[in-house]
mmCIF file with all atom_site columns, C-alpha atoms in Angstrom:
data_model
loop_
_atom_site.group_PDB
_atom_site.id
_atom_site.type_symbol
_atom_site.label_atom_id
_atom_site.label_alt_id
_atom_site.label_comp_id
_atom_site.label_asym_id
_atom_site.label_entity_id
_atom_site.label_seq_id
_atom_site.pdbx_PDB_ins_code
_atom_site.Cartn_x
_atom_site.Cartn_y
_atom_site.Cartn_z
_atom_site.occupancy
_atom_site.B_iso_or_equiv
_atom_site.pdbx_formal_charge
_atom_site.auth_seq_id
_atom_site.auth_comp_id
_atom_site.auth_asym_id
_atom_site.auth_atom_id
_atom_site.pdbx_PDB_model_num
ATOM 1   C CA . MET A 1 1   ? -22.761 7.815  8.691  1.00 65.00 ? 1   MET A CA 1
ATOM 2   C CA . SER A 1 2   ? -23.100 9.991  5.330  1.00 78.00 ? 2   SER A CA 1
ATOM 3   C CA . SER A 1 3   ? -20.684 12.771 4.003  1.00 88.00 ? 3   SER A CA 1
ATOM 4   C CA . THR A 1 4   ? -23.247 14.879 4.720  1.00 91.00 ? 4   THR A CA 1
ATOM 5   C CA . GLU A 1 5   ? -24.288 13.958 8.607  1.00 93.00 ? 5   GLU A CA 1
ATOM 6   C CA . VAL A 1 6   ? -22.633 15.528 11.856 1.00 95.00 ? 6   VAL A CA 1
ATOM 7   C CA . THR A 1 7   ? -22.628 14.199 15.447 1.00 94.00 ? 7   THR A CA 1
ATOM 8   C CA . VAL A 1 8   ? -22.434 17.135 17.841 1.00 95.00 ? 8   VAL A CA 1
ATOM 9   C CA . VAL A 1 9   ? -22.441 16.415 21.688 1.00 95.00 ? 9   VAL A CA 1
ATOM 10  C CA . LEU A 1 10  ? -23.080 18.753 23.994 1.00 96.00 ? 10  LEU A CA 1
ATOM 11  C CA . SER A 1 11  ? -21.603 18.613 27.956 1.00 93.00 ? 11  SER A CA 1
ATOM 12  C CA . ASP A 1 12  ? -20.813 21.081 30.806 1.00 90.00 ? 12  ASP A CA 1
ATOM 13  C CA . CYS A 1 13  ? -23.923 22.691 30.626 1.00 92.00 ? 13  CYS A CA 1
ATOM 14  C CA . ASP A 1 14  ? -27.395 22.109 31.795 1.00 91.00 ? 14  ASP A CA 1
ATOM 15  C CA . GLU A 1 15  ? -30.212 20.797 30.039 1.00 91.00 ? 15  GLU A CA 1
ATOM 16  C CA . ASP A 1 16  ? -32.459 24.001 29.504 1.00 93.00 ? 16  ASP A CA 1
ATOM 17  C CA . ASP A 1 17  ? -29.047 25.272 27.390 1.00 94.00 ? 17  ASP A CA 1
ATOM 18  C CA . ALA A 1 18  ? -28.770 22.003 25.865 1.00 93.00 ? 18  ALA A CA 1
ATOM 19  C CA . ARG A 1 19  ? -32.327 22.548 24.361 1.00 92.00 ? 19  ARG A CA 1
ATOM 20  C CA . VAL A 1 20  ? -31.830 25.834 23.162 1.00 93.00 ? 20  VAL A CA 1
ATOM 21  C CA . VAL A 1 21  ? -28.795 24.701 20.940 1.00 93.00 ? 21  VAL A CA 1
ATOM 22  C CA . LEU A 1 22  ? -30.168 21.110 19.879 1.00 92.00 ? 22  LEU A CA 1
ATOM 23  C CA . SER A 1 23  ? -33.386 23.240 19.138 1.00 91.00 ? 23  SER A CA 1
ATOM 24  C CA . THR A 1 24  ? -31.780 25.813 17.494 1.00 90.00 ? 24  THR A CA 1
ATOM 25  C CA . LEU A 1 25  ? -29.687 23.690 14.901 1.00 92.00 ? 25  LEU A CA 1
ATOM 26  C CA . GLY A 1 26  ? -32.968 22.033 14.212 1.00 90.00 ? 26  GLY A CA 1
ATOM 27  C CA . GLU A 1 27  ? -34.287 24.809 13.065 1.00 88.00 ? 27  GLU A CA 1
ATOM 28  C CA . THR A 1 28  ? -32.106 24.784 10.105 1.00 89.00 ? 28  THR A CA 1
ATOM 29  C CA . PHE A 1 29  ? -30.616 21.053 9.956  1.00 90.00 ? 29  PHE A CA 1
ATOM 30  C CA . THR A 1 30  ? -32.712 17.898 10.238 1.00 82.00 ? 30  THR A CA 1
ATOM 31  C CA . PRO A 1 31  ? -31.909 16.123 13.243 1.00 80.00 ? 31  PRO A CA 1
ATOM 32  C CA . GLU A 1 32  ? -31.799 12.178 12.471 1.00 76.00 ? 32  GLU A CA 1
ATOM 33  C CA . ARG A 1 33  ? -31.114 10.711 16.073 1.00 62.00 ? 33  ARG A CA 1
ATOM 34  C CA . ALA A 1 34  ? -30.828 12.333 19.446 1.00 55.00 ? 34  ALA A CA 1
ATOM 35  C CA . VAL A 1 35  ? -30.136 10.830 22.922 1.00 51.00 ? 35  VAL A CA 1
ATOM 36  C CA . ALA A 1 36  ? -29.000 12.215 26.659 1.00 50.00 ? 36  ALA A CA 1
ATOM 37  C CA . ALA A 1 37  ? -26.637 10.065 28.453 1.00 48.00 ? 37  ALA A CA 1
ATOM 38  C CA . ARG A 1 38  ? -25.766 9.997  31.925 1.00 44.00 ? 38  ARG A CA 1
ATOM 39  C CA . GLY A 1 39  ? -21.724 9.205  32.755 1.00 42.00 ? 39  GLY A CA 1
ATOM 40  C CA . ALA A 1 40  ? -20.065 8.392  35.620 1.00 38.00 ? 40  ALA A CA 1
ATOM 41  C CA . ALA A 1 41  ? -17.666 11.516 35.690 1.00 42.00 ? 41  ALA A CA 1
ATOM 42  C CA . PRO A 1 42  ? -18.503 13.702 38.228 1.00 42.00 ? 42  PRO A CA 1
ATOM 43  C CA . ALA A 1 43  ? -19.413 17.060 36.465 1.00 47.00 ? 43  ALA A CA 1
ATOM 44  C CA . ARG A 1 44  ? -19.892 18.777 40.120 1.00 52.00 ? 44  ARG A CA 1
ATOM 45  C CA . PRO A 1 45  ? -19.265 17.627 43.478 1.00 53.00 ? 45  PRO A CA 1
ATOM 46  C CA . GLY A 1 46  ? -21.662 14.890 44.194 1.00 55.00 ? 46  GLY A CA 1
ATOM 47  C CA . GLY A 1 47  ? -23.344 14.922 40.734 1.00 61.00 ? 47  GLY A CA 1
ATOM 48  C CA . ALA A 1 48  ? -22.516 13.331 37.378 1.00 63.00 ? 48  ALA A CA 1
ATOM 49  C CA . THR A 1 49  ? -21.718 14.344 33.874 1.00 72.00 ? 49  THR A CA 1
ATOM 50  C CA . THR A 1 50  ? -24.531 14.554 31.465 1.00 83.00 ? 50  THR A CA 1
ATOM 51  C CA . VAL A 1 51  ? -23.973 14.873 27.829 1.00 90.00 ? 51  VAL A CA 1
ATOM 52  C CA . TRP A 1 52  ? -26.829 15.378 25.031 1.00 91.00 ? 52  TRP A CA 1
ATOM 53  C CA . ALA A 1 53  ? -25.680 13.797 21.435 1.00 91.00 ? 53  ALA A CA 1
ATOM 54  C CA . SER A 1 54  ? -27.402 14.600 18.455 1.00 91.00 ? 54  SER A CA 1
ATOM 55  C CA . VAL A 1 55  ? -26.852 13.738 14.818 1.00 92.00 ? 55  VAL A CA 1
ATOM 56  C CA . PHE A 1 56  ? -27.972 16.672 12.044 1.00 93.00 ? 56  PHE A CA 1
ATOM 57  C CA . ASP A 1 57  ? -28.040 16.045 8.311  1.00 92.00 ? 57  ASP A CA 1
ATOM 58  C CA . VAL A 1 58  ? -26.799 19.546 7.032  1.00 93.00 ? 58  VAL A CA 1
ATOM 59  C CA . GLY A 1 59  ? -27.164 18.290 3.228  1.00 89.00 ? 59  GLY A CA 1
ATOM 60  C CA . HIS A 1 60  ? -30.271 20.200 2.605  1.00 84.00 ? 60  HIS A CA 1
ATOM 61  C CA . PRO A 1 61  ? -30.314 23.088 5.259  1.00 85.00 ? 61  PRO A CA 1
ATOM 62  C CA . ARG A 1 62  ? -33.658 25.084 5.908  1.00 82.00 ? 62  ARG A CA 1
ATOM 63  C CA . GLU A 1 63  ? -33.763 28.829 6.179  1.00 77.00 ? 63  GLU A CA 1
ATOM 64  C CA . ARG A 1 64  ? -33.737 30.132 9.887  1.00 67.00 ? 64  ARG A CA 1
ATOM 65  C CA . ALA A 1 65  ? -36.839 32.617 10.474 1.00 60.00 ? 65  ALA A CA 1
ATOM 66  C CA . ALA A 1 66  ? -35.164 36.089 10.594 1.00 57.00 ? 66  ALA A CA 1
ATOM 67  C CA . ALA A 1 67  ? -37.601 37.239 13.465 1.00 50.00 ? 67  ALA A CA 1
ATOM 68  C CA . ALA A 1 68  ? -35.941 34.467 15.587 1.00 59.00 ? 68  ALA A CA 1
ATOM 69  C CA . GLY A 1 69  ? -33.903 37.119 17.302 1.00 62.00 ? 69  GLY A CA 1
ATOM 70  C CA . PRO A 1 70  ? -31.017 36.447 19.552 1.00 69.00 ? 70  PRO A CA 1
ATOM 71  C CA . VAL A 1 71  ? -30.005 33.199 21.101 1.00 83.00 ? 71  VAL A CA 1
ATOM 72  C CA . THR A 1 72  ? -29.207 33.328 24.827 1.00 88.00 ? 72  THR A CA 1
ATOM 73  C CA . LEU A 1 73  ? -27.777 30.958 27.045 1.00 94.00 ? 73  LEU A CA 1
ATOM 74  C CA . GLU A 1 74  ? -27.698 30.919 30.693 1.00 94.00 ? 74  GLU A CA 1
ATOM 75  C CA . HIS A 1 75  ? -23.917 29.498 30.440 1.00 94.00 ? 75  HIS A CA 1
ATOM 76  C CA . PRO A 1 76  ? -21.356 28.376 28.164 1.00 95.00 ? 76  PRO A CA 1
ATOM 77  C CA . VAL A 1 77  ? -21.614 25.019 26.275 1.00 96.00 ? 77  VAL A CA 1
ATOM 78  C CA . SER A 1 78  ? -18.651 22.847 25.462 1.00 96.00 ? 78  SER A CA 1
ATOM 79  C CA . ILE A 1 79  ? -19.941 21.388 22.160 1.00 96.00 ? 79  ILE A CA 1
ATOM 80  C CA . GLU A 1 80  ? -17.635 18.393 20.062 1.00 96.00 ? 80  GLU A CA 1
ATOM 81  C CA . ALA A 1 81  ? -18.951 18.199 16.375 1.00 97.00 ? 81  ALA A CA 1
ATOM 82  C CA . GLN A 1 82  ? -17.602 15.172 14.306 1.00 96.00 ? 82  GLN A CA 1
ATOM 83  C CA . GLY A 1 83  ? -18.168 14.685 10.329 1.00 96.00 ? 83  GLY A CA 1
ATOM 84  C CA . GLY A 1 84  ? -16.660 15.251 7.423  1.00 95.00 ? 84  GLY A CA 1
ATOM 85  C CA . TYR A 1 85  ? -15.271 18.237 6.608  1.00 94.00 ? 85  TYR A CA 1
ATOM 86  C CA . GLN A 1 86  ? -17.625 20.317 4.559  1.00 94.00 ? 86  GLN A CA 1
ATOM 87  C CA . ALA A 1 87  ? -20.365 18.972 6.778  1.00 95.00 ? 87  ALA A CA 1
ATOM 88  C CA . VAL A 1 88  ? -18.591 19.913 9.569  1.00 96.00 ? 88  VAL A CA 1
ATOM 89  C CA . ASP A 1 89  ? -17.960 23.481 8.249  1.00 95.00 ? 89  ASP A CA 1
ATOM 90  C CA . ARG A 1 90  ? -21.420 24.051 7.421  1.00 93.00 ? 90  ARG A CA 1
ATOM 91  C CA . LEU A 1 91  ? -22.588 23.294 11.230 1.00 95.00 ? 91  LEU A CA 1
ATOM 92  C CA . LEU A 1 92  ? -20.190 25.765 12.272 1.00 94.00 ? 92  LEU A CA 1
ATOM 93  C CA . ALA A 1 93  ? -21.086 28.569 10.102 1.00 92.00 ? 93  ALA A CA 1
ATOM 94  C CA . GLU A 1 94  ? -24.728 28.022 11.254 1.00 90.00 ? 94  GLU A CA 1
ATOM 95  C CA . LEU A 1 95  ? -23.629 27.897 14.813 1.00 92.00 ? 95  LEU A CA 1
ATOM 96  C CA . GLY A 1 96  ? -21.506 31.457 13.912 1.00 91.00 ? 96  GLY A CA 1
ATOM 97  C CA . THR A 1 97  ? -24.936 33.408 13.058 1.00 89.00 ? 97  THR A CA 1
ATOM 98  C CA . VAL A 1 98  ? -26.316 32.589 16.483 1.00 89.00 ? 98  VAL A CA 1
ATOM 99  C CA . PHE A 1 99  ? -23.447 32.248 18.724 1.00 93.00 ? 99  PHE A CA 1
ATOM 100 C CA . GLU A 1 100 ? -20.148 33.585 20.248 1.00 93.00 ? 100 GLU A CA 1
ATOM 101 C CA . ILE A 1 101 ? -17.699 30.600 19.168 1.00 94.00 ? 101 ILE A CA 1
ATOM 102 C CA . GLU A 1 102 ? -14.759 30.118 20.928 1.00 94.00 ? 102 GLU A CA 1
ATOM 103 C CA . ALA A 1 103 ? -12.212 27.295 19.338 1.00 90.00 ? 103 ALA A CA 1
ATOM 104 C CA . ALA A 1 104 ? -10.791 25.003 21.757 1.00 89.00 ? 104 ALA A CA 1
ATOM 105 C CA . GLY A 1 105 ? -9.179  22.355 19.522 1.00 89.00 ? 105 GLY A CA 1
ATOM 106 C CA . THR A 1 106 ? -9.684  20.691 16.189 1.00 88.00 ? 106 THR A CA 1
ATOM 107 C CA . ALA A 1 107 ? -8.321  17.047 14.865 1.00 91.00 ? 107 ALA A CA 1
ATOM 108 C CA . ALA A 1 108 ? -8.779  16.065 11.743 1.00 85.00 ? 108 ALA A CA 1
ATOM 109 C CA . GLY A 1 109 ? -8.341  12.762 9.907  1.00 86.00 ? 109 GLY A CA 1
ATOM 110 C CA . ASP A 1 110 ? -8.563  11.346 6.005  1.00 85.00 ? 110 ASP A CA 1
ATOM 111 C CA . GLN A 1 111 ? -12.089 12.159 5.819  1.00 88.00 ? 111 GLN A CA 1
ATOM 112 C CA . GLU A 1 112 ? -13.437 13.874 8.666  1.00 92.00 ? 112 GLU A CA 1
ATOM 113 C CA . LYS A 1 113 ? -12.826 16.301 11.461 1.00 95.00 ? 113 LYS A CA 1
ATOM 114 C CA . ASP A 1 114 ? -13.611 16.953 15.128 1.00 95.00 ? 114 ASP A CA 1
ATOM 115 C CA . VAL A 1 115 ? -14.029 19.844 16.339 1.00 97.00 ? 115 VAL A CA 1
ATOM 116 C CA . HIS A 1 116 ? -14.326 21.387 20.025 1.00 97.00 ? 116 HIS A CA 1
ATOM 117 C CA . LEU A 1 117 ? -15.845 24.569 20.852 1.00 95.00 ? 117 LEU A CA 1
ATOM 118 C CA . ARG A 1 118 ? -16.969 27.002 23.662 1.00 96.00 ? 118 ARG A CA 1
ATOM 119 C CA . ILE A 1 119 ? -20.378 28.583 22.768 1.00 95.00 ? 119 ILE A CA 1
ATOM 120 C CA . ARG A 1 120 ? -22.307 31.726 24.461 1.00 94.00 ? 120 ARG A CA 1
ATOM 121 C CA . GLY A 1 121 ? -25.195 33.315 23.567 1.00 90.00 ? 121 GLY A CA 1
ATOM 122 C CA . ARG A 1 122 ? -25.278 36.629 21.901 1.00 81.00 ? 122 ARG A CA 1
#
């Protein structure tokens, strides 16, 4: 992973909200790879947890269209963002312009940080 790449993992949300978040980030940052994975842990009684993950290169952000308007989500979305300090900060700054952010935790290492958030539409 380069110093400008951030891995973003979405959970505790439905597919529509995951698509909204990932496409919103993709309007500003270049998506490198994206996957959806179904896990074995139950998210709801009788269901399985699904997570959506993408790696974004935040090194050369594009300007978002000013007329894009507010972004709405049906439900809050849990996000984990992992990467270099400056790269994660750049991604969080962009998320903050579009969504309401509630910090849920941070882990810091020598060269990377891991941030856990809950976001809501504005």
